[in-house]
mmCIF file of C-alpha atoms in Angstrom:
data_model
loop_
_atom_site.group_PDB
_atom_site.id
_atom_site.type_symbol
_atom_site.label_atom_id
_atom_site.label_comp_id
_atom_site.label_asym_id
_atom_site.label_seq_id
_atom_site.Cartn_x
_atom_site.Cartn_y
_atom_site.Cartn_z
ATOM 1 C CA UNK A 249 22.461 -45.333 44.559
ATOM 2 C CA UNK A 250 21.861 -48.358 46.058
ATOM 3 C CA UNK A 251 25.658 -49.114 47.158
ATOM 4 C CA UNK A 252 25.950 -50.008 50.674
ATOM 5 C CA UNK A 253 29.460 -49.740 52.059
ATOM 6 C CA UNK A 254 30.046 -52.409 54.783
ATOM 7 C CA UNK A 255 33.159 -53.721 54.640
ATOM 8 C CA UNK A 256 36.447 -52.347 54.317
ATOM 9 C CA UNK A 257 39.548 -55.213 53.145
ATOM 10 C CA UNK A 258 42.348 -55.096 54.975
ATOM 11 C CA UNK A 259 44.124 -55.742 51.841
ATOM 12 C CA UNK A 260 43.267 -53.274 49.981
ATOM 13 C CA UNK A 261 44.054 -53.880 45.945
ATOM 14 C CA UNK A 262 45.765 -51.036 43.764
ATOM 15 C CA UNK A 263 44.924 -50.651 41.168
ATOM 16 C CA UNK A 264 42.030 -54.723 11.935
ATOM 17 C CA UNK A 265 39.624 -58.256 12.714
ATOM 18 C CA UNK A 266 36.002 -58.581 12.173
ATOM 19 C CA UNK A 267 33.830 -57.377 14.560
ATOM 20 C CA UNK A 268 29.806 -58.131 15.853
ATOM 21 C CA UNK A 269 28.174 -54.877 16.447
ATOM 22 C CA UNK A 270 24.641 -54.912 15.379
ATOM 23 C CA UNK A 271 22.264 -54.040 17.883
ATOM 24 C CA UNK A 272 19.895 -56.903 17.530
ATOM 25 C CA UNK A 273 19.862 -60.381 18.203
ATOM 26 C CA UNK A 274 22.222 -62.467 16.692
ATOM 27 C CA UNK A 275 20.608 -66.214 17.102
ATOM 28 C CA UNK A 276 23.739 -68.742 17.765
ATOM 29 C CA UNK A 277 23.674 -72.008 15.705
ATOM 30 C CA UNK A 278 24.468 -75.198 16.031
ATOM 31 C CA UNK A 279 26.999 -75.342 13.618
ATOM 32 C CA UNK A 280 29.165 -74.060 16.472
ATOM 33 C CA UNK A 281 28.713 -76.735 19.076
ATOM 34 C CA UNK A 282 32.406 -77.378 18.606
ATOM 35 C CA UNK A 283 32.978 -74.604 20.668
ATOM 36 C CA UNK A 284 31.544 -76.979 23.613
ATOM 37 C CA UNK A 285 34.591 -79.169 23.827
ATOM 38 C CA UNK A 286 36.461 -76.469 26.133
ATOM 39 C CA UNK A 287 35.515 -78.102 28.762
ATOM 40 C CA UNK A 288 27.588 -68.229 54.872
ATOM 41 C CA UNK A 289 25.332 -66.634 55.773
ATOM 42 C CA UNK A 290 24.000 -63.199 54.683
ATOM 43 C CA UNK A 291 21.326 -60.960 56.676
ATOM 44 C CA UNK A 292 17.901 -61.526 55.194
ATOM 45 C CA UNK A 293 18.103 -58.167 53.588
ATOM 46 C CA UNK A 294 20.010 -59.412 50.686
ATOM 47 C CA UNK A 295 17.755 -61.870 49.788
ATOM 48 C CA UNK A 296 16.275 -61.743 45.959
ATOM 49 C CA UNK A 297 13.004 -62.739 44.806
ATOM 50 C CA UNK A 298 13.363 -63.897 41.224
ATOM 51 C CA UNK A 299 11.095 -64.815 39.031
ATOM 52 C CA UNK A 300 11.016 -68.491 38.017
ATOM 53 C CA UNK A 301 12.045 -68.920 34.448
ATOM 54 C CA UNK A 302 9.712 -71.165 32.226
ATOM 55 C CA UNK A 303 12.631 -72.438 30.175
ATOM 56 C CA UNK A 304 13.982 -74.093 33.771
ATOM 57 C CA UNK A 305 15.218 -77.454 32.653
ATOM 58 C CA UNK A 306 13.572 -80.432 34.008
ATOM 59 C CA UNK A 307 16.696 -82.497 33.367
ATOM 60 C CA UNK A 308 20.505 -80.808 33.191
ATOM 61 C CA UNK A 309 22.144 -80.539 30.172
ATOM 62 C CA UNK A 310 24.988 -82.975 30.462
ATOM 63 C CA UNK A 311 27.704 -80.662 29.277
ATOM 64 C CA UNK A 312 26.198 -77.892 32.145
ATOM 65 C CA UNK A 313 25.963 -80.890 34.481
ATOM 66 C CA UNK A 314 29.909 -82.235 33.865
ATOM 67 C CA UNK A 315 31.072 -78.480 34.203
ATOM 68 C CA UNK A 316 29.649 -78.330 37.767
ATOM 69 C CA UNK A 317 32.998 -80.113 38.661
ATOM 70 C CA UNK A 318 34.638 -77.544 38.373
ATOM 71 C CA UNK A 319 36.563 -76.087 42.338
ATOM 72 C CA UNK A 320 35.248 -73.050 42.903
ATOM 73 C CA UNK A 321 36.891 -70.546 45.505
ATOM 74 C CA UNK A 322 34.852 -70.434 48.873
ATOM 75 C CA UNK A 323 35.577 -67.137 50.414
ATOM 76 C CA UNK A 324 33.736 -65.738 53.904
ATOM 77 C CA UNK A 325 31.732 -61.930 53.424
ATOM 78 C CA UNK A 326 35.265 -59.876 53.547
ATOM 79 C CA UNK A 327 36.525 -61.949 50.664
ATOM 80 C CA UNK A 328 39.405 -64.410 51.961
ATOM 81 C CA UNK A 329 39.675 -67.137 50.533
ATOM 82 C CA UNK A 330 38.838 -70.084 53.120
ATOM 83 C CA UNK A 331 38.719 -73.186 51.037
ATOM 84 C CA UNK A 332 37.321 -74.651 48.010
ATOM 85 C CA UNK A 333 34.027 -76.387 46.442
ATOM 86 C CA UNK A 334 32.867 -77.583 43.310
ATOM 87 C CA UNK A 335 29.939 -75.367 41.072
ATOM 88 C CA UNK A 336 27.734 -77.856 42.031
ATOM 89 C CA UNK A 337 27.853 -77.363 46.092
ATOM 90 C CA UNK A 338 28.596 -73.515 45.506
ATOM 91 C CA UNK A 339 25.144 -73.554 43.644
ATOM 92 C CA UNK A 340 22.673 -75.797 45.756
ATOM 93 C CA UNK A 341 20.762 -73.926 47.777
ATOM 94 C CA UNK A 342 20.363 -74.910 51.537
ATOM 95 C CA UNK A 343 17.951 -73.421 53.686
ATOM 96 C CA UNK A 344 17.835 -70.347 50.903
ATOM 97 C CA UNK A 345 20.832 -69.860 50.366
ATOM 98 C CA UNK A 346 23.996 -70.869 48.883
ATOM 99 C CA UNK A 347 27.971 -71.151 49.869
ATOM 100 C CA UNK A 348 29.548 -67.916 48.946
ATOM 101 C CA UNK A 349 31.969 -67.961 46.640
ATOM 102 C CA UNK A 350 33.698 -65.492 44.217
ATOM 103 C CA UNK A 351 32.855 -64.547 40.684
ATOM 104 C CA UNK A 352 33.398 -62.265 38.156
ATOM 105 C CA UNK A 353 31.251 -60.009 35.673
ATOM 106 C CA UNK A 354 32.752 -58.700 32.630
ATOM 107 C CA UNK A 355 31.503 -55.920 30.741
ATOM 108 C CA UNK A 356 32.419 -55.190 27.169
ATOM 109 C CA UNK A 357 32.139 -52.253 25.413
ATOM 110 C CA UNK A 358 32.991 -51.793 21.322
ATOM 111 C CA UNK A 359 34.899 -48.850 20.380
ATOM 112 C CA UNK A 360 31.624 -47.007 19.547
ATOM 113 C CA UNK A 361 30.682 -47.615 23.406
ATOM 114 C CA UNK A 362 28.146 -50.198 23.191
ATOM 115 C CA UNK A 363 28.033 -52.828 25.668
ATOM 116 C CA UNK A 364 28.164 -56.333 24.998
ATOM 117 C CA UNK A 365 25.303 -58.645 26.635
ATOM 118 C CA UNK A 366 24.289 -62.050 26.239
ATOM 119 C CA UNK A 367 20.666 -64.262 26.409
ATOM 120 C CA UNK A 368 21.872 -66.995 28.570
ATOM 121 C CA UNK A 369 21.574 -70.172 27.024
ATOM 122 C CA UNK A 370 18.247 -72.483 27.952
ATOM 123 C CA UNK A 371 20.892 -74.656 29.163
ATOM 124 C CA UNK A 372 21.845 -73.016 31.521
ATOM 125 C CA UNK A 373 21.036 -74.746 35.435
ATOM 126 C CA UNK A 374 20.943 -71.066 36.875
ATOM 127 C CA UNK A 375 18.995 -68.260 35.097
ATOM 128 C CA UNK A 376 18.213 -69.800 31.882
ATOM 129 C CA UNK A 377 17.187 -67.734 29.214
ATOM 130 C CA UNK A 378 17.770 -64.139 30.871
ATOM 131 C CA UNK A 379 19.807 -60.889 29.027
ATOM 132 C CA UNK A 380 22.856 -60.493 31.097
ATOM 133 C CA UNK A 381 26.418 -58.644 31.336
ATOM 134 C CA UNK A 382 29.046 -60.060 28.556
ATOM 135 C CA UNK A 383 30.442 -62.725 30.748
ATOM 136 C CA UNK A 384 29.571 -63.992 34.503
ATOM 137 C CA UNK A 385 31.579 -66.987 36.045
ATOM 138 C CA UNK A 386 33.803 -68.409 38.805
ATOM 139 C CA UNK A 387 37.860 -68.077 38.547
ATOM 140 C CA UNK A 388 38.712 -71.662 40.064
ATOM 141 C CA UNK A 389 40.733 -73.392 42.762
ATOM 142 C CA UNK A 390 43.574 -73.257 40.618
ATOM 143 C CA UNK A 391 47.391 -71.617 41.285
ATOM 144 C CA UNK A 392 46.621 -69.559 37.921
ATOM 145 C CA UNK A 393 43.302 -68.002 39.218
ATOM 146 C CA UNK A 394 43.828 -67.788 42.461
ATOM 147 C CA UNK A 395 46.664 -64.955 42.443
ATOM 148 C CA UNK A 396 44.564 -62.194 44.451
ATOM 149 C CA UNK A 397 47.720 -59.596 43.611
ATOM 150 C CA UNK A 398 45.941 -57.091 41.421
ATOM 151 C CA UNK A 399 42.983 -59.339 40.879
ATOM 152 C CA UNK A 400 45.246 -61.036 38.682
ATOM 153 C CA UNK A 401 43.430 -64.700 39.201
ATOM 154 C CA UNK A 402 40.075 -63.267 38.647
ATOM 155 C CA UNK A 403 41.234 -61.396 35.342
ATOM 156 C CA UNK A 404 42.586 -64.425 33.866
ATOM 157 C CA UNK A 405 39.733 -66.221 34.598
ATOM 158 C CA UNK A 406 37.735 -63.989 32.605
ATOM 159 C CA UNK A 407 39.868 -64.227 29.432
ATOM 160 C CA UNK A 408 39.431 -68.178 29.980
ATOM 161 C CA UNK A 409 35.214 -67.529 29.888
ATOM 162 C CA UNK A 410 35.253 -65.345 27.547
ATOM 163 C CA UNK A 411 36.709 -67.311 24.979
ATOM 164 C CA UNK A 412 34.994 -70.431 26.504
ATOM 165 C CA UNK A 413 31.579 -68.635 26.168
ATOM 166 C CA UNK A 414 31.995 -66.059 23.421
ATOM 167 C CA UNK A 415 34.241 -67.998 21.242
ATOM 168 C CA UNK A 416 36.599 -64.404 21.444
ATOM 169 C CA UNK A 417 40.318 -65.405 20.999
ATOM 170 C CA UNK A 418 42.608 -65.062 24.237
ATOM 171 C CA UNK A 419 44.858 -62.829 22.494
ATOM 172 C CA UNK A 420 42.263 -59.541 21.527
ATOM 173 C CA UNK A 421 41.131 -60.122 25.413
ATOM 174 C CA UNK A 422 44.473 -59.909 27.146
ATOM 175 C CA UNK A 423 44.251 -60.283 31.063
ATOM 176 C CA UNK A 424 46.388 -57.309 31.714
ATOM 177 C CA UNK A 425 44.066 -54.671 29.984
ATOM 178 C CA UNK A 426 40.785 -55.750 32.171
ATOM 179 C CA UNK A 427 39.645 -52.989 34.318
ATOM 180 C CA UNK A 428 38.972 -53.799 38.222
ATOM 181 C CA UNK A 429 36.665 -51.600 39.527
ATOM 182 C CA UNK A 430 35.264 -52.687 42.606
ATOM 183 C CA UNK A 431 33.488 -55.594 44.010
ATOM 184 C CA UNK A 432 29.475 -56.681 45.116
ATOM 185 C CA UNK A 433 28.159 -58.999 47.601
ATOM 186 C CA UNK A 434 24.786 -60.262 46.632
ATOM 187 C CA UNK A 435 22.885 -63.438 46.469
ATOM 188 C CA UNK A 436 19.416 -64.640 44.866
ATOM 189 C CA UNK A 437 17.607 -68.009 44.094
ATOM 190 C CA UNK A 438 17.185 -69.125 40.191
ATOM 191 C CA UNK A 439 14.712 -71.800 41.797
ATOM 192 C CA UNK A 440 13.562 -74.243 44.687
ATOM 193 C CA UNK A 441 16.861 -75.548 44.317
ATOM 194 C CA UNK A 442 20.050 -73.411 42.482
ATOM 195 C CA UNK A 443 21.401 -70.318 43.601
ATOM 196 C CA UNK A 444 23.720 -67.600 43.509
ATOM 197 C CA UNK A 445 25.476 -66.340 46.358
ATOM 198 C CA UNK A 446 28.901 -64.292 45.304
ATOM 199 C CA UNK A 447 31.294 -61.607 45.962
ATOM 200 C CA UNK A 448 31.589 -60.542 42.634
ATOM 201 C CA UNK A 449 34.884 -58.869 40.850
ATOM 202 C CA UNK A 450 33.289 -55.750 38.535
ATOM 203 C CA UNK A 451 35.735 -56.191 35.391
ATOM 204 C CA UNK A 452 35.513 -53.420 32.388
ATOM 205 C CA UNK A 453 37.253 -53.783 28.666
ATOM 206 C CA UNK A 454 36.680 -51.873 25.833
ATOM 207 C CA UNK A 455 37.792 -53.293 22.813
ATOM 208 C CA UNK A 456 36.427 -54.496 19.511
ATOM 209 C CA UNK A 457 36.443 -58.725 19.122
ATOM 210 C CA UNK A 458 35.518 -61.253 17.050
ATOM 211 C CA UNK A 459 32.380 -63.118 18.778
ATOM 212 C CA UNK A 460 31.530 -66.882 17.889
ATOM 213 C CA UNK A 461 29.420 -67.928 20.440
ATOM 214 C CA UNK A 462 28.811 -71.263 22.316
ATOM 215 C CA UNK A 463 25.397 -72.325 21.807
ATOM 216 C CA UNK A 464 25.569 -74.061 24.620
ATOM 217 C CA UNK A 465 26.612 -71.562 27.011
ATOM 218 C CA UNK A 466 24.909 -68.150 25.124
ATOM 219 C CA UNK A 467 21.640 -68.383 23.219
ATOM 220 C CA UNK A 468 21.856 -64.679 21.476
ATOM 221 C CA UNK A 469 23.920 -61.479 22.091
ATOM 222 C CA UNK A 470 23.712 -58.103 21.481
ATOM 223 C CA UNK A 471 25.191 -54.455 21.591
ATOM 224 C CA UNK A 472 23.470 -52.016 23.332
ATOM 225 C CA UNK A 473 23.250 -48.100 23.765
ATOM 226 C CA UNK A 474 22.960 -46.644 27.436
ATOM 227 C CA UNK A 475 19.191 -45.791 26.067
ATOM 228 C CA UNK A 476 18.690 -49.495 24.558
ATOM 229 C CA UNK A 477 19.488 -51.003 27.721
ATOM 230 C CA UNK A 478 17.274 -48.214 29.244
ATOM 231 C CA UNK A 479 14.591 -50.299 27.443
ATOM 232 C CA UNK A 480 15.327 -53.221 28.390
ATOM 233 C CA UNK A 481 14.802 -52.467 31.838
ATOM 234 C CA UNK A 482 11.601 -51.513 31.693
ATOM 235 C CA UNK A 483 10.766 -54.668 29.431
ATOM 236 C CA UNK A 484 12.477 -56.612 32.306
ATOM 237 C CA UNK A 485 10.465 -54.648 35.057
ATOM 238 C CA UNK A 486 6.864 -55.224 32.801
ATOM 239 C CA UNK A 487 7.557 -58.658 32.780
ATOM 240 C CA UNK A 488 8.450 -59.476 29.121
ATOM 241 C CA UNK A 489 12.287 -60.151 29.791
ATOM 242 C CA UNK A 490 14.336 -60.988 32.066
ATOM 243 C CA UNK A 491 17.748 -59.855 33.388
ATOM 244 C CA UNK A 492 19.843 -61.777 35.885
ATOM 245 C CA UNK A 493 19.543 -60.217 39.804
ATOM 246 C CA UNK A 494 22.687 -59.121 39.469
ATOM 247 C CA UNK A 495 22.668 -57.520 36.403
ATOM 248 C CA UNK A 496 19.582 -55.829 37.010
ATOM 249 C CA UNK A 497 21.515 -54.666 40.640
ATOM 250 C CA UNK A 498 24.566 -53.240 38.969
ATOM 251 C CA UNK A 499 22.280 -51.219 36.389
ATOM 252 C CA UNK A 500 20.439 -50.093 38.810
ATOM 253 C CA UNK A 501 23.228 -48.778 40.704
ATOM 254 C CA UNK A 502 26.246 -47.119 38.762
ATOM 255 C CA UNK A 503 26.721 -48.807 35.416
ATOM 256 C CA UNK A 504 25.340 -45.926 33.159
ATOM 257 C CA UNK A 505 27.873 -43.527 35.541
ATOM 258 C CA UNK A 506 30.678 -46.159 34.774
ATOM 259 C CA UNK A 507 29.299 -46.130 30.945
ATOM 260 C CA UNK A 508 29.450 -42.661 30.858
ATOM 261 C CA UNK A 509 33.239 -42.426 31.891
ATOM 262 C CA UNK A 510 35.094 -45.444 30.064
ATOM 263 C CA UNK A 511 38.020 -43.216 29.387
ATOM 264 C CA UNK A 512 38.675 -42.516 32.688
ATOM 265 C CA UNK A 513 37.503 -44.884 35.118
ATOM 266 C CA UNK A 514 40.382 -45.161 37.612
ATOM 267 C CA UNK A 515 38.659 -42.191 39.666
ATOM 268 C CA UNK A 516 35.953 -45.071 40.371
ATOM 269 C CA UNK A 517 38.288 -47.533 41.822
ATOM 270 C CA UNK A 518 36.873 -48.866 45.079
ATOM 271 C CA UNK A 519 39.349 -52.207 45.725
ATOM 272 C CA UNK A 520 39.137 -51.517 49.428
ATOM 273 C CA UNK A 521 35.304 -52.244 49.626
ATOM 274 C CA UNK A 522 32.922 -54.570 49.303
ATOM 275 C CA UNK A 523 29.599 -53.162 48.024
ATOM 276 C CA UNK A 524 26.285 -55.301 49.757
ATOM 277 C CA UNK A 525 23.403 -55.286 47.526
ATOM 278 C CA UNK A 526 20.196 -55.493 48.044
#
């Protein structure tokens, strides 16, 4: 296990529609561009090499490029919140590394216990193109998102993304029912110039939706079996995908434990810490 345990909070957390469930690709189209309108420092150790992605864009998509106004929440390495940026300056990089700031991954699971993932979109500024978790972003410098009681801020801010990115309605997502299990501290480089550097709010829901996805934001998605995503890793480690760093960290560490105990995951619940990986 690759779970390092270096900081504990001081506030310490407590804690019939249709449905998409094949386990290939399903391409997005255009058709659904509507969807569109909705819209420091770390020890070397952490540091991620990532492979450059060829479909890098050489110019930003100007929908990606007007949502890097959004505030972000800047937070130090225990996780208080000490002031805000926007996407863009949370992103840059800057001698290697980037302002850390927090963020969320959400990981969906069907009723039959396959997990959600998504192909980012080519569109994307950071790690275009690569098989991720169901949903990654920011909750933002906003009253609504920034209620830390319960993770309450960062579980609303999921629903938001998720409908934002996944085109699943707010009401078969509701915030209350996200799981919080813990929280990671990681960082990596997309390219000479974007980043990721995040404390990162582990969210699991199990639930069936109703997926139409944002073209802009999601280029395919998928449901996968523990052994599928197995696969995938190896595919990922040979070179012929690619998963996000911090994807790729989380499986790595305890997702198929997690996967393996979605019925009763409360005995996993580690709000107190901060998990550094490297």
């Amino acid at each position: 296990m690759l779970w390092r345990q270096v900081f504990r909070s001081p506030f310490a957390v407590p804690s019939p529609r249709r449905t998409v469930s094949s386990p290939s690709v399903d391409a997005c189209t255009p058709s659904l561009a509507r969807r569109f309108a909705s819209t420091h420092l770390l020890a070397s150790s952490l540091k991620m090499v990532v492979p450059k992605s060829n479909n890098m864009p050489e110019t930003l998509d100007p929908v990606q490029e007007a949502l890097l106004n959004e505030v972000c929440i800047l937070v130090d390495q225990n996780d208080q919140n000490i002031g805000a940026a926007t996407k863009k300056d949370c992103h840059l990089l800057e001698n290697g590394i980037c302002r850390l700031h927090r963020a969320f991954s959400v990981f969906l699971f069907n009723k039959r216990g396959e997990l959600l993932l998504q192909q980012r979109s080519d569109a994307k500024i950071t790690f275009p193109g690569m098989f991720t978790n169901t949903c990654c972003s920011h909750p933002l410098a906003v009253n609504r998102e920034m209620d830390e009681t319960e993770a309450r801020g960062v579980k609303k801010a999921a629903q938001r993304k998720l409908e934002q990115e996944l085109g699943i309605p707010l009401e078969q997502v509701p915030w209350e029912e996200f799981h919080y299990l813990t929280r990671i501290h990681y960082q990596a480089a997309s390219d000479g110039k974007w980043g990721e550097h995040e404390i990162d709010y582990i969210l699991f829901l199990q639930k069936d939706v109703d997926l139409v996805p944002n073209p802009n934001e999601v280029k395919s998605v998928r449901y996968v079996t523990p052994e599928a995503l197995k696969n995938m890793m190896e595919e990922d480690k040979a070179g012929k995908i690619h998963l996000t760093p911090w994807f790729r960290l989380i499986c790595q560490s305890q997702l198929f434990e997690w996967w393996e105990n979605l019925h009763n995951l409360r005995k996993f619940d580690e709000h107190a810490v901060i998990h550094r990986l490297s």
